[in-house]
Structures are given as C-alpha cells and as structure tokens.
mmCIF file of C-alpha atoms in Angstrom:
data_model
loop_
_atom_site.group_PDB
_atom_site.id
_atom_site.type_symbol
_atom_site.label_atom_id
_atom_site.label_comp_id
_atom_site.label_asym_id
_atom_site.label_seq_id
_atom_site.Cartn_x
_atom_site.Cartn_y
_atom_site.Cartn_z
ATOM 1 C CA UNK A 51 -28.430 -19.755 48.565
ATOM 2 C CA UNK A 52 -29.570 -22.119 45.951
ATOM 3 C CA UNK A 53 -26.756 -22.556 42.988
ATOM 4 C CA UNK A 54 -28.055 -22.209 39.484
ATOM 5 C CA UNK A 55 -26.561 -22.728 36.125
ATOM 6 C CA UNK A 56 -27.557 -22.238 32.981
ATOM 7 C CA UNK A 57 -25.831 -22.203 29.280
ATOM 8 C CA UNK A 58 -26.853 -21.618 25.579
ATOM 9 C CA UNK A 59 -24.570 -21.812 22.262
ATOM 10 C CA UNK A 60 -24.276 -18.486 20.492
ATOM 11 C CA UNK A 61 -22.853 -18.762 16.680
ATOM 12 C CA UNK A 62 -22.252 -15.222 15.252
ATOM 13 C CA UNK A 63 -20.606 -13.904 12.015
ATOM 14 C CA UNK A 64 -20.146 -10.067 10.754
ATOM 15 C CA UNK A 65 -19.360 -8.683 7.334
ATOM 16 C CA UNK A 66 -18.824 -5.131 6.263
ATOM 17 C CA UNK A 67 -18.434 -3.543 2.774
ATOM 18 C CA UNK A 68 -16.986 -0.198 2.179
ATOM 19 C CA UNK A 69 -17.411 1.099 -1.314
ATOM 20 C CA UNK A 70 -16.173 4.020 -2.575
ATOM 21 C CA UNK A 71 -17.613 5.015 -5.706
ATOM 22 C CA UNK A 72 -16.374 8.477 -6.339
ATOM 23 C CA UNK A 73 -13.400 10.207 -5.126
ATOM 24 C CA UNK A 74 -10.375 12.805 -5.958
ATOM 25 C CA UNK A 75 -9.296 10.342 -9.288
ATOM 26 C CA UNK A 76 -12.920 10.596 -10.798
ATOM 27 C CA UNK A 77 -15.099 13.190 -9.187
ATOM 28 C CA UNK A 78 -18.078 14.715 -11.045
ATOM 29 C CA UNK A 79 -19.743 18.197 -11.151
ATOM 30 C CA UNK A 80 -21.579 17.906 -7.889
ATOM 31 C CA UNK A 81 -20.133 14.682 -6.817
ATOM 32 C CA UNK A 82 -16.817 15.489 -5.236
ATOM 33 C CA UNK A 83 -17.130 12.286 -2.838
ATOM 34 C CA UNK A 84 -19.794 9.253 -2.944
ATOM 35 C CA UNK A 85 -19.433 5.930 -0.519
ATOM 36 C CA UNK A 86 -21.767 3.554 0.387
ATOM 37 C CA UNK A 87 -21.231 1.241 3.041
ATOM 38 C CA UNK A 88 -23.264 -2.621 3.495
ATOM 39 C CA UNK A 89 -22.808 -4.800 6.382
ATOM 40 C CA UNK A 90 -24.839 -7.642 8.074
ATOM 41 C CA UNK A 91 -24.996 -9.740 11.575
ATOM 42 C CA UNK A 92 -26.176 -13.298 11.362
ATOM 43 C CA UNK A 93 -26.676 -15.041 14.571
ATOM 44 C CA UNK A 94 -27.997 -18.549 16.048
ATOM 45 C CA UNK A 95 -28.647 -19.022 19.519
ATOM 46 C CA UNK A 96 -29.374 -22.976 21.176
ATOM 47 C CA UNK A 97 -33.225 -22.464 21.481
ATOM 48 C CA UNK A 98 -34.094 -19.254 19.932
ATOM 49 C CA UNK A 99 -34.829 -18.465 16.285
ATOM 50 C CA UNK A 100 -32.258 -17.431 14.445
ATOM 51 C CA UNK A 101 -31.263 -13.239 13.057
ATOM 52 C CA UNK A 102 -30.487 -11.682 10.219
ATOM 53 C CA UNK A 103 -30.414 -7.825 10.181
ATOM 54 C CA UNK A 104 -28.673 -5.399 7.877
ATOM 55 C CA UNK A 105 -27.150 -2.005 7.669
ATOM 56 C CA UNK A 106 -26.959 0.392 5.127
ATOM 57 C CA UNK A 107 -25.231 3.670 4.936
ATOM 58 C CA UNK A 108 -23.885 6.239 2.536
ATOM 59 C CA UNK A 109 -21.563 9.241 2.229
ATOM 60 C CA UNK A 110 -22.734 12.217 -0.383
ATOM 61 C CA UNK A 111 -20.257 15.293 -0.840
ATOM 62 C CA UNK A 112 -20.928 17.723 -3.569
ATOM 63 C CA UNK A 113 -18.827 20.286 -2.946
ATOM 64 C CA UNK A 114 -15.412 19.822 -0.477
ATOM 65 C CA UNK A 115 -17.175 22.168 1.896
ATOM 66 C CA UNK A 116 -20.085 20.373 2.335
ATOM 67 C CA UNK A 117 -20.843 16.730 3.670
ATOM 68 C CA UNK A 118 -24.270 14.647 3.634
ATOM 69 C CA UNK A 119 -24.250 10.491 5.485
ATOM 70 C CA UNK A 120 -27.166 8.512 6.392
ATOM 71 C CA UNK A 121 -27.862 5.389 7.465
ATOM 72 C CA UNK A 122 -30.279 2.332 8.433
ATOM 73 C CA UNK A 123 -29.452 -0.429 10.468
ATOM 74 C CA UNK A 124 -31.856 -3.316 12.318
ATOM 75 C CA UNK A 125 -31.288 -5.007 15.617
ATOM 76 C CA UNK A 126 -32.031 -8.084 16.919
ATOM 77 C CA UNK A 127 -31.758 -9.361 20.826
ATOM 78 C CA UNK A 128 -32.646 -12.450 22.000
ATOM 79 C CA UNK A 129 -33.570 -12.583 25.706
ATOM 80 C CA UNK A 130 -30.759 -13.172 27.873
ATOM 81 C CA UNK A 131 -30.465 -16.057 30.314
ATOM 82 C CA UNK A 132 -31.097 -14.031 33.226
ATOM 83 C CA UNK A 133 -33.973 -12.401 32.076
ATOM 84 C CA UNK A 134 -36.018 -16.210 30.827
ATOM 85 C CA UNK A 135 -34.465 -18.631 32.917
ATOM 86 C CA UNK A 136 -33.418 -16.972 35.818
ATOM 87 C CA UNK A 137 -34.302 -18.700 39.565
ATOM 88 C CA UNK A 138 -36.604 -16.900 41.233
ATOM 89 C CA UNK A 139 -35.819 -14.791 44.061
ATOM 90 C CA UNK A 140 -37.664 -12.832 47.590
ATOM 91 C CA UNK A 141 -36.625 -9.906 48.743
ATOM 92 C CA UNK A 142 -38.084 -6.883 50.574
ATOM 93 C CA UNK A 143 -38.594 -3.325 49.634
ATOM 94 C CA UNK A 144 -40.910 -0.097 50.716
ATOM 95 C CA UNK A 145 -42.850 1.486 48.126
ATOM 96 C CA UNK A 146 -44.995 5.052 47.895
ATOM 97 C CA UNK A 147 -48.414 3.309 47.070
ATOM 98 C CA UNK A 148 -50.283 5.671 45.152
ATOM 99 C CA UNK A 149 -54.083 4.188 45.746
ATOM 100 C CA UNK A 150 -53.470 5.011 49.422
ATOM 101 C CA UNK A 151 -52.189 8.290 49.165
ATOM 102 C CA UNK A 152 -48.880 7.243 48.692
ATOM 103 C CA UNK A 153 -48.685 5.779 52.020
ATOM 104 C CA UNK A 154 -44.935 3.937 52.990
ATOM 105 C CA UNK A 155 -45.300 0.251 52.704
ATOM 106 C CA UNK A 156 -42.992 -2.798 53.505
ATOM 107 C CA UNK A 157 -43.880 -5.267 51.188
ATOM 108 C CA UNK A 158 -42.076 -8.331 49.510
ATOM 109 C CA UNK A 159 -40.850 -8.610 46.056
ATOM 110 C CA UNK A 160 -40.891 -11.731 44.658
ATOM 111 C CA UNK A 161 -38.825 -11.443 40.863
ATOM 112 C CA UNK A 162 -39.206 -14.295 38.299
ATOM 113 C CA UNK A 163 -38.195 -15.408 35.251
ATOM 114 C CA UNK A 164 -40.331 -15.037 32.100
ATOM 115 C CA UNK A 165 -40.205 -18.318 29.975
ATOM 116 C CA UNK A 166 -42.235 -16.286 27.249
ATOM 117 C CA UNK A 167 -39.726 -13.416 26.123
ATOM 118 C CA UNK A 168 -40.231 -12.881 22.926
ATOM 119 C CA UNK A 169 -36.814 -11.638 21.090
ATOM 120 C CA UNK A 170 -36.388 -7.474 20.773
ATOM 121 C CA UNK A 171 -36.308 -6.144 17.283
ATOM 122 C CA UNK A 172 -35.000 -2.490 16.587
ATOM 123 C CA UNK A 173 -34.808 -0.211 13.525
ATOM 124 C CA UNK A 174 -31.961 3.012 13.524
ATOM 125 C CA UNK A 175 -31.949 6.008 11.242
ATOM 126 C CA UNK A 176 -29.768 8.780 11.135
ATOM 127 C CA UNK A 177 -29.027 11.458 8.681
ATOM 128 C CA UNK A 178 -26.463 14.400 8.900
ATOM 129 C CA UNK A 179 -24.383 17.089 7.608
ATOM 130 C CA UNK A 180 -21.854 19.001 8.251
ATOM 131 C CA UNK A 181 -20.525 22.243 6.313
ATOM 132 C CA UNK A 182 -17.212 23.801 6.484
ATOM 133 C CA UNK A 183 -18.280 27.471 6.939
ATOM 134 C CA UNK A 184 -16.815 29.548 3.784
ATOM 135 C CA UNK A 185 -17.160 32.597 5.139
ATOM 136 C CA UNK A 186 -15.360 32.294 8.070
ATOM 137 C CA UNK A 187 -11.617 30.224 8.238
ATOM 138 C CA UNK A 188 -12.082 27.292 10.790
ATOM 139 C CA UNK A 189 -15.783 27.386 11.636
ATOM 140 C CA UNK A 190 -17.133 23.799 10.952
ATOM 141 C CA UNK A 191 -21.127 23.282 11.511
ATOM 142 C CA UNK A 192 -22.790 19.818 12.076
ATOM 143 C CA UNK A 193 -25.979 18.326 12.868
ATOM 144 C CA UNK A 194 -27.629 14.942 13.094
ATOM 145 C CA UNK A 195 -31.047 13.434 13.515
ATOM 146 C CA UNK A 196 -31.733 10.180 15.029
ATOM 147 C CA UNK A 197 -34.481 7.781 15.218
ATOM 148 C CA UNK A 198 -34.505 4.438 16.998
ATOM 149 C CA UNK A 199 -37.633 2.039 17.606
ATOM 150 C CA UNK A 200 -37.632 -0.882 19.257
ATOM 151 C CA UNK A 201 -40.132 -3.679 19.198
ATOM 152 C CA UNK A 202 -41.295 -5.706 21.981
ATOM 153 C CA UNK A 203 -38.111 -4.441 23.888
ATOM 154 C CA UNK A 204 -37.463 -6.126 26.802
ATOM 155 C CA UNK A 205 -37.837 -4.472 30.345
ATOM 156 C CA UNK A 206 -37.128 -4.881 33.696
ATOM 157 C CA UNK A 207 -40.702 -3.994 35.382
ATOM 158 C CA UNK A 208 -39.501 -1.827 38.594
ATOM 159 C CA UNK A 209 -41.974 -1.800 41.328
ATOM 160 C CA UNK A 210 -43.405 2.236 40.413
ATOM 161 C CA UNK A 211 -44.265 0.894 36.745
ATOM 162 C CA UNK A 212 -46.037 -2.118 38.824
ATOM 163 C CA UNK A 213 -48.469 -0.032 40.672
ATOM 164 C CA UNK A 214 -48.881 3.199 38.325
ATOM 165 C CA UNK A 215 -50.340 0.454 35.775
ATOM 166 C CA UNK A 216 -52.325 -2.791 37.809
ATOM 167 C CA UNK A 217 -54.895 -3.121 35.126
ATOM 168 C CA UNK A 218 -51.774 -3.704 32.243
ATOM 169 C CA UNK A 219 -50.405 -6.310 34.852
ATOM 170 C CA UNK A 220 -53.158 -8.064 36.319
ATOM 171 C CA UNK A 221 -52.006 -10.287 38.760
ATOM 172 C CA UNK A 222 -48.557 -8.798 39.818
ATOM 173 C CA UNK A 223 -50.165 -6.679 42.807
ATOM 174 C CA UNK A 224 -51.456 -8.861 45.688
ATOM 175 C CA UNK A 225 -53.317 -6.726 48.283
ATOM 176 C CA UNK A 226 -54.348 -7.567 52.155
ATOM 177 C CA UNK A 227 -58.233 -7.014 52.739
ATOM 178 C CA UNK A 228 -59.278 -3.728 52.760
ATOM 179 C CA UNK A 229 -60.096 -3.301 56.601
ATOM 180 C CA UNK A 230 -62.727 -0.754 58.153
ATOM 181 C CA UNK A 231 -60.541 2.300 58.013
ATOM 182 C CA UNK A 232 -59.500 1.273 54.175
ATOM 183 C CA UNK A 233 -62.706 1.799 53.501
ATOM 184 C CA UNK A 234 -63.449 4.517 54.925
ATOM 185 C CA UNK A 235 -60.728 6.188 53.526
ATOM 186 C CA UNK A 236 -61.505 5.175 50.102
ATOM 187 C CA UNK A 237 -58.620 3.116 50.167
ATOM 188 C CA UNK A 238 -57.933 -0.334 49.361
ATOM 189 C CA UNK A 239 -56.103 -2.892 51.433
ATOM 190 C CA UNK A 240 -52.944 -2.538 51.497
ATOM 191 C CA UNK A 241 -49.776 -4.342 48.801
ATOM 192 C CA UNK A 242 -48.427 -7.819 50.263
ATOM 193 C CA UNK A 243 -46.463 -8.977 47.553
ATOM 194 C CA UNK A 244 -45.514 -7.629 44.418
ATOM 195 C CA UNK A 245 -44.350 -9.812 41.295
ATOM 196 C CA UNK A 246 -41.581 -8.480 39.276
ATOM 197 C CA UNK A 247 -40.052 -10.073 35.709
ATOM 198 C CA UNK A 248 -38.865 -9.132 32.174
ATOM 199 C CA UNK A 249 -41.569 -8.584 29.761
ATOM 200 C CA UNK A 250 -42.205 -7.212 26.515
ATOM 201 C CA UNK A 251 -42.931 -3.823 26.013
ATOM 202 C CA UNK A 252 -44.653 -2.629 22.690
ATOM 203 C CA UNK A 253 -42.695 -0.280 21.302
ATOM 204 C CA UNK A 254 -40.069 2.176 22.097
ATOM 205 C CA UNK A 255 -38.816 5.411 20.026
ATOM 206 C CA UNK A 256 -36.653 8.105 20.749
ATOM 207 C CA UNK A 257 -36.236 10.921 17.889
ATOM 208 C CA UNK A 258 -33.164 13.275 18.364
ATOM 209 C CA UNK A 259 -31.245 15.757 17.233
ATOM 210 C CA UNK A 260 -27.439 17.195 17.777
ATOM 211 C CA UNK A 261 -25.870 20.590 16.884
ATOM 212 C CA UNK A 262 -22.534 21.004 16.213
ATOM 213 C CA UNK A 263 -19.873 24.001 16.121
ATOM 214 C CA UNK A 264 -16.439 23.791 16.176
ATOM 215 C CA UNK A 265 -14.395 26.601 15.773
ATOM 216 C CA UNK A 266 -10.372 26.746 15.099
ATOM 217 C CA UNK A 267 -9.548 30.846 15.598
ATOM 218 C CA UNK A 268 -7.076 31.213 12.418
ATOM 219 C CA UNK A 269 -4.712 33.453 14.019
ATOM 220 C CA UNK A 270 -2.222 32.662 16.483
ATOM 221 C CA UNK A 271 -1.022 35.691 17.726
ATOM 222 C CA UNK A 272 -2.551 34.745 21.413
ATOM 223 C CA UNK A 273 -1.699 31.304 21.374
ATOM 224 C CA UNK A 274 -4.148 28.490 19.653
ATOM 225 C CA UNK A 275 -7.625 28.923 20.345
ATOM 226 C CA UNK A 276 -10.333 26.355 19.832
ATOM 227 C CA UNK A 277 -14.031 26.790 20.585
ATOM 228 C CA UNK A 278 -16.495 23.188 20.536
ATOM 229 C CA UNK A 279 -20.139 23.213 21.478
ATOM 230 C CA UNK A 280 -22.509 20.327 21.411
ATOM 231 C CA UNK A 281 -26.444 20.690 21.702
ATOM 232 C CA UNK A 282 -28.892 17.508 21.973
ATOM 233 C CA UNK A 283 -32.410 17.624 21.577
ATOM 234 C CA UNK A 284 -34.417 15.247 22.390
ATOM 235 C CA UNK A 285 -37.820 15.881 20.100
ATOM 236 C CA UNK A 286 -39.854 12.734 20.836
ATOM 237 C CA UNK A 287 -39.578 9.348 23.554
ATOM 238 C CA UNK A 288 -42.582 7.292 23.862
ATOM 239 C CA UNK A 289 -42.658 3.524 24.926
ATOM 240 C CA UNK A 290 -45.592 1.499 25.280
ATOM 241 C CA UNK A 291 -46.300 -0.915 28.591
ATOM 242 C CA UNK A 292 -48.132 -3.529 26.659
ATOM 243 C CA UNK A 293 -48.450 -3.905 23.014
ATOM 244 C CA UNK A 294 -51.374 -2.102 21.428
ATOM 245 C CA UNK A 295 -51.542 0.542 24.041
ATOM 246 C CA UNK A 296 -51.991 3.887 23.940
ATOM 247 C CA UNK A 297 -48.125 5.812 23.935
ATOM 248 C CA UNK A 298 -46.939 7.577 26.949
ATOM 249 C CA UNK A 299 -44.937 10.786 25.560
ATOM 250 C CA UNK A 300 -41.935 10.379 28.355
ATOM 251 C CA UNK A 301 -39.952 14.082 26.792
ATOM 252 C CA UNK A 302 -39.658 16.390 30.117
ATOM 253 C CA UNK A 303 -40.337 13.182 32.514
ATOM 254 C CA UNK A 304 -38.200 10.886 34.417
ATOM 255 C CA UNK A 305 -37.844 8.079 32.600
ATOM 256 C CA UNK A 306 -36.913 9.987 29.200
ATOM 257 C CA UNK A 307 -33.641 11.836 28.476
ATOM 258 C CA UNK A 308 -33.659 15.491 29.135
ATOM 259 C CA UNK A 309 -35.147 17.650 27.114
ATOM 260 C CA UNK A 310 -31.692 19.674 26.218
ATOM 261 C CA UNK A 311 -28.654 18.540 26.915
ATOM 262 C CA UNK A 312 -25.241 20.752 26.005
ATOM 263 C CA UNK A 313 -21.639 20.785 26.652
ATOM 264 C CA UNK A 314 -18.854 23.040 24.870
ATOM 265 C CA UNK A 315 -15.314 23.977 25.564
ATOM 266 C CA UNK A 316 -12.749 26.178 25.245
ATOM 267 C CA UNK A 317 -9.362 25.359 24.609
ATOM 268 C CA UNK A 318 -5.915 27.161 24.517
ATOM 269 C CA UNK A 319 -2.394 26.334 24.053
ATOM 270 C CA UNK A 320 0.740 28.863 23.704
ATOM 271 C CA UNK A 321 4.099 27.861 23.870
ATOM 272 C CA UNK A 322 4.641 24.891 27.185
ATOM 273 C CA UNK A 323 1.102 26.262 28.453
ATOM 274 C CA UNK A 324 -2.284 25.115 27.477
ATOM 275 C CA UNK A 325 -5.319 25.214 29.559
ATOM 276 C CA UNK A 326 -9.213 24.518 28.722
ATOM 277 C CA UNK A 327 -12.575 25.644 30.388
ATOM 278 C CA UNK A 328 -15.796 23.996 29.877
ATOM 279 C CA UNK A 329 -19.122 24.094 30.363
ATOM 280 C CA UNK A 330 -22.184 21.474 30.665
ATOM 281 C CA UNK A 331 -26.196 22.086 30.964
ATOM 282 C CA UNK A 332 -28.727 19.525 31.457
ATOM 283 C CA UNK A 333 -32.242 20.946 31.259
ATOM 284 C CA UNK A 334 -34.879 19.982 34.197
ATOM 285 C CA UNK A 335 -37.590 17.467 34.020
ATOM 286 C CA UNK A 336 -40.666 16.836 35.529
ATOM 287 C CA UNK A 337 -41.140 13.142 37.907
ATOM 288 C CA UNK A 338 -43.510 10.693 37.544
ATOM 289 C CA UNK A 339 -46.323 12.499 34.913
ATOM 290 C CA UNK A 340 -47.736 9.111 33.767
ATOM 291 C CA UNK A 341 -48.320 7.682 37.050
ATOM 292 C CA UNK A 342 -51.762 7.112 38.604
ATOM 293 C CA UNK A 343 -51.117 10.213 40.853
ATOM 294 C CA UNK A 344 -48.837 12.805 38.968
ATOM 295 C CA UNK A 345 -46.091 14.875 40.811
ATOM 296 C CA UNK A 346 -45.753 18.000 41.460
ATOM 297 C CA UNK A 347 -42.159 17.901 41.524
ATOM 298 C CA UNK A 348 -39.834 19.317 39.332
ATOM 299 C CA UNK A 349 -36.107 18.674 38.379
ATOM 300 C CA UNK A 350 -34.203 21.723 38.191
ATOM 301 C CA UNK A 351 -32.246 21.915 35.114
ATOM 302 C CA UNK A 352 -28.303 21.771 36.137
ATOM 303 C CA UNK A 353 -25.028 23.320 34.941
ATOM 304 C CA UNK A 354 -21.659 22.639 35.644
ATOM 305 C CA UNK A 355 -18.231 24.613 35.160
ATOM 306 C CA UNK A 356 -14.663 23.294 34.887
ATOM 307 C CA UNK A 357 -11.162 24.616 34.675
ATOM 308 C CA UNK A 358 -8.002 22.725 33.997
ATOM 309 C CA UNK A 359 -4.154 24.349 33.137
ATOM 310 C CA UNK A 360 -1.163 22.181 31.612
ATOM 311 C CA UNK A 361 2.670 22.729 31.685
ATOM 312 C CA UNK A 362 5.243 20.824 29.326
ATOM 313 C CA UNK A 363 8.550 20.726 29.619
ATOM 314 C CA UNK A 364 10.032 21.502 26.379
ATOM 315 C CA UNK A 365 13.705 20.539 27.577
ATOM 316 C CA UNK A 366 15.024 17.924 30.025
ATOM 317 C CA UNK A 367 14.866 18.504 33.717
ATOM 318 C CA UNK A 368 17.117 16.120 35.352
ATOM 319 C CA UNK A 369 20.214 15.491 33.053
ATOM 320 C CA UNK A 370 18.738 13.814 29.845
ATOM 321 C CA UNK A 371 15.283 13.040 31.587
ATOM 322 C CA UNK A 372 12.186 15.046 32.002
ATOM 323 C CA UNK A 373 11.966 16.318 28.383
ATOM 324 C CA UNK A 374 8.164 16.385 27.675
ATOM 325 C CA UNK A 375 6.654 16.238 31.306
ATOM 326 C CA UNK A 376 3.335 17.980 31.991
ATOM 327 C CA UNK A 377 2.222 19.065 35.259
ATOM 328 C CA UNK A 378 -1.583 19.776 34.957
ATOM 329 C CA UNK A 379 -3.935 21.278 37.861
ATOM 330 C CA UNK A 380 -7.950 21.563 37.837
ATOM 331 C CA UNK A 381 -10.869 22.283 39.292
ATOM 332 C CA UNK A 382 -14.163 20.616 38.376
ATOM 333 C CA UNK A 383 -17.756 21.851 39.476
ATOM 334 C CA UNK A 384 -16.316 25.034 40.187
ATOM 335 C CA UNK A 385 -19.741 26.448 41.807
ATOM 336 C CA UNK A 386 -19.862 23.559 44.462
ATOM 337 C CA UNK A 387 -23.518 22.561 43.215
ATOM 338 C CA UNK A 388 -25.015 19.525 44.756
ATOM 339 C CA UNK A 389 -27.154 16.838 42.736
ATOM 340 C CA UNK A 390 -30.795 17.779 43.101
ATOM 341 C CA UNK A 391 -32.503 15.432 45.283
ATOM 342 C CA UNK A 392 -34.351 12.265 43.629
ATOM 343 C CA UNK A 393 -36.792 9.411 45.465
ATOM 344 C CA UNK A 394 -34.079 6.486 45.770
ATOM 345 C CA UNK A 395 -32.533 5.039 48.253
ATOM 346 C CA UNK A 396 -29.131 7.381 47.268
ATOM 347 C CA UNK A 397 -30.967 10.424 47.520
ATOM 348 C CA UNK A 398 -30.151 11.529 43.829
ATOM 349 C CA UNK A 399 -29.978 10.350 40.251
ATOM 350 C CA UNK A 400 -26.527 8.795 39.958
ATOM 351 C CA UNK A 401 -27.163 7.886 36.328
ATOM 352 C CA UNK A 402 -28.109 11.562 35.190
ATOM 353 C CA UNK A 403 -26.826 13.871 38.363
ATOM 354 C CA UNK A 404 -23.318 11.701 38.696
ATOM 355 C CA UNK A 405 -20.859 14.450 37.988
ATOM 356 C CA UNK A 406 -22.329 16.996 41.124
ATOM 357 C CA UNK A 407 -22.609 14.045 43.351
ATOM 358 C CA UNK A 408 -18.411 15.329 44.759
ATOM 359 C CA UNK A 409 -19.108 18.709 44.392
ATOM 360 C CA UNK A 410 -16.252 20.629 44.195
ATOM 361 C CA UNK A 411 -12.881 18.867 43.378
ATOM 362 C CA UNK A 412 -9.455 19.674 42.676
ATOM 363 C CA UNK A 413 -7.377 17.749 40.767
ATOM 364 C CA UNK A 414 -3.535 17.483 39.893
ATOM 365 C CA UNK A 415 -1.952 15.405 37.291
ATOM 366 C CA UNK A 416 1.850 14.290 36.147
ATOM 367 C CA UNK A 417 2.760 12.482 33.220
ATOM 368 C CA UNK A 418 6.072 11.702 32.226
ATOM 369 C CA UNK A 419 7.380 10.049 28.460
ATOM 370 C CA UNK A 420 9.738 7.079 28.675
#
C-alpha cells in the first residue's frame, strides 16, 4: 500500500433573511400571510475558483385555508480530493460484455484521478400548496413539484456505463486481438483493461411531483384516528454522458427513481393503547434500456405491510417508578416478501430493495422516563 495525502483550504460563510411582510397585525383582502425568504453561500477553495449562489423563496396565503411557497436555489460543488487527485489504483472485476454476447469476463480495472474536473453547478425549483379541506374537519391536501438540473455533474463512471458507451469514452476499453473464433463470431477480442475516473457529465434533471393527504378523523368516540398518505411521481430523469449529447430518458429504468413511489399510515391511540399500520409501494422498472444490448428484464414493482401496538403506563408500576413506560410489539414485512433479484454481487438492490432484504421481522420495544 502506497500512503497518500492530500489537503485544500475551504473558507465558507452563510446568511439567511426571513421577512415577513404580512401577517395577523396587518393582513389584506387576499393576503392573509406573505414571507419571503433570501439567503446566500459564498465559498473559496485553495485552487479552485471561487462560488457564489443564491436562494430565493416565498410564502403566499390568501385565505387561512389555503397555502402557496416556492422557491429557487443554485448549487455549486467543487470536485472533491478524491475524485481529482486521488492515487491511482488496480483491481479486478468480471463484467457481462455486451459486444460478445454478454459473455463473463475477468478483466482489470485500473481507476484514476481526473486532474480536469470541472466544478458541478445545479439549479432547484419547487412550488407547492397545500389546502385545509373546508368541507371536511381535519382533511389537509398538499402537493409539490420539483425540478433540479445539474451541470457538468460529476460521476463516478461504473464499468456497465464504460462499455454500453466506448465511442463517448474512447480510450477507456482496451481489448485483446480478436482471434479466429472472434471473428467468426462477429465478435471482437475480448476487454483487458478497463479505465475508470470521475468525469463530467452534461446535464442532469429530475422533475417530480408529491401528493399529500392527511387526515385527523374529528370524532373520538373510537379512540384518535389519523390517516397520512404520500405519493411521488417521478415525471422526467434524463442525464447526459458527455456534454452536447443526445438525453437518455432514465423514468422506468435502473438508474432513475421509480416511476411511483407511495407510503401512508394509519394511526390510532385510545386511552394507554395506540397502535399504527402502514403501507409502502414502489412501482417496477425496467434494467439496462440504454445499453448497447437492452434487457428484457423487468423489476417487479414491490409492496410492503407493517404492524406495530404500544402500551403506556398511565400510573407507576413499582412504588413511585414506572409511571409512563411503553411496551411496544411489531411486525414489519408482514407478507415475508424477498427483494427481487438484481445483477450485483449481493444479489439485490440494497439501495432501493433494502427494507425486504430481512423479510419478515418481529420487533419488541421498552422505554422507560427518568
């Protein structure tokens, strides 16, 4: 092992403004709440250029029941050591080469630092509402649309992105000669060595959208009731490999959020007993669409149930101790699913399948004030 250091001076400041313009004291016909909110980042980093980037946001109410905010914000990342200075490393690795029919192949990966990062730059939007239902006690509706964009984000190229796209990275695929069966097969030689490092990517946008409900059931003649449900959309994800290519539309495929994802819950409390059920969805995806030899493999789309029940002790339990204990039980992934399976070395997508990956567990809990 070969020690390496490296350091940089970061000088950072951060100032926010919150201004509200019009509240209870001086509200208008129409205007029942106003805000506006400015704040700003300044950084210098030892060797890079320097950032400023701003936000913006405001707060709009013209009646109590109803609520509009928005915002803008930048961003600004410089590249980290790790990704321009780190040493460079060899290790090995088997890919699926998909010019030879997707053909197992121990090969070695040789990753390198990129002295030419360019910084990232990002833009955020965001605009929402949310209405306190008239016309029914306790129903509040919400939802939000976001947009982010980032330019010449900076990526770690994994070794799939590497051979789905050899013409946008000349240079980083290093084949054997192709030999007499190669070409008889069509095929060409074989991957030696692949180069891996941080680059630049053009740019990178994800447009969303979340739904809202939340629902407090007025009467309490069954104990307190509470209903929450949460919907994401994602509408749009495209990134560009290089700058001034073409878009790949990534919605439905693996290297984009799902499509739909929801969660909601019920909750219940009467007297020393409360308990809660909830529910999550993921929608399914396809793998690998923009590759040089599609998939045919889908992603199921997943759900996921769990229970959980609470006891507190209103009085003490030992002499003058115990008062406000809670003894809670629970089940989660009540169905026993399993994570559908995914081409890594763990068999499944811990970032997006994690919570099937124990299938079903139980669970007790005990908490006790001092």
């Amino acid at each position: 092992v070969t020690p390496y250091t490296s350091k940089r001076t970061t000088r950072a400041a951060f100032s926010e403004l919150q201004v509200p313009l019009v509240g209870k004291a001086n509200r208008l016909p129409l205007v029942e709440r106003l805000e506006a909110n400015l704040a700003g980042r300044y950084e210098d980093i030892t060797g890079q250029e320097s950032s400023r980037v701003p936000k913006y946001g405001a707060t709009w109410s013209p009646i109590r029941a109803l609520l509009f905010r928005g915002s803008y914000s930048e961003g600004f990342r410089s590249p980290g050591l790790t990704e321009n200075r780190r040493p460079t490393t060899t290790t090995t690795s088997t890919i699926n080469d998909p010019l030879r029919g997707n053909t197992p192949t121990a090969v070695t990966v040789v990753t390198r630092p990129n002295p030419d990062l360019a910084a990232e730059t990002s833009t955020n939007k965001f605009l929402g509402a949310v209405v306190e239902a008239p016309w029914v006690k306790g129903l509040t509706l919400s939802v939000n649309y976001y947009q982010t964009e980032q330019r010449n984000a900076i990526q770690s190229l994994s070794t799939t992105v590497i051979l789905n796209n050899p013409t946008l990275f000349p240079g980083f695929v290093v084949r054997n000669a192709p030999t007499a069966a190669d070409t008889a097969a069509g095929w060409p030689g074989a991957v030696n060595t692949l180069y891996s490092q941080y680059v630049n990517f053009g740019v990178i946008r994800n447009d969303s959208i979340d739904y809202g409900v939340d629902y407090r059931i007025p009467s309490e003649r069954l104990g307190r009731w509470r209903l929450n449900v949460n919907a994401a959309k994602t509408i749009k994800q495209t990134r560009q490999l290089a700058v001034g290519t073409a878009p790949i539309n990534d919605v439905g495929d693996t290297y984009s959020s799902p499509r739909w994802n929801l969660s909601s819950s019920l909750f219940w409390s009467k007297g020393p007993w409360s308990a809660s059920s909830s529910f999550s969805y993921m929608s399914g995806f396809n793998s690998n669409q923009a590759g040089i030899v599609p998939s045919t493999y889908t992603t199921p789309a997943m759900h996921k149930i769990d229970l959980r029940a609470t006891y507190e002790f209103k009085q003490a339990v030992w002499g003058k101790f115990g008062k406000g204990m809670r003894l809670g039980v629970g089940v989660a992934n009540l169905e026993d699913k399993e994570p559908p399976f995914f081409n890594n070395i763990y068999g499944f997508n811990a970032g997006l399948h994690g919570r099937w990956a124990f299938g079903r567990t139980f669970e007790t809990s005990f908490a006790i004030p001092f």
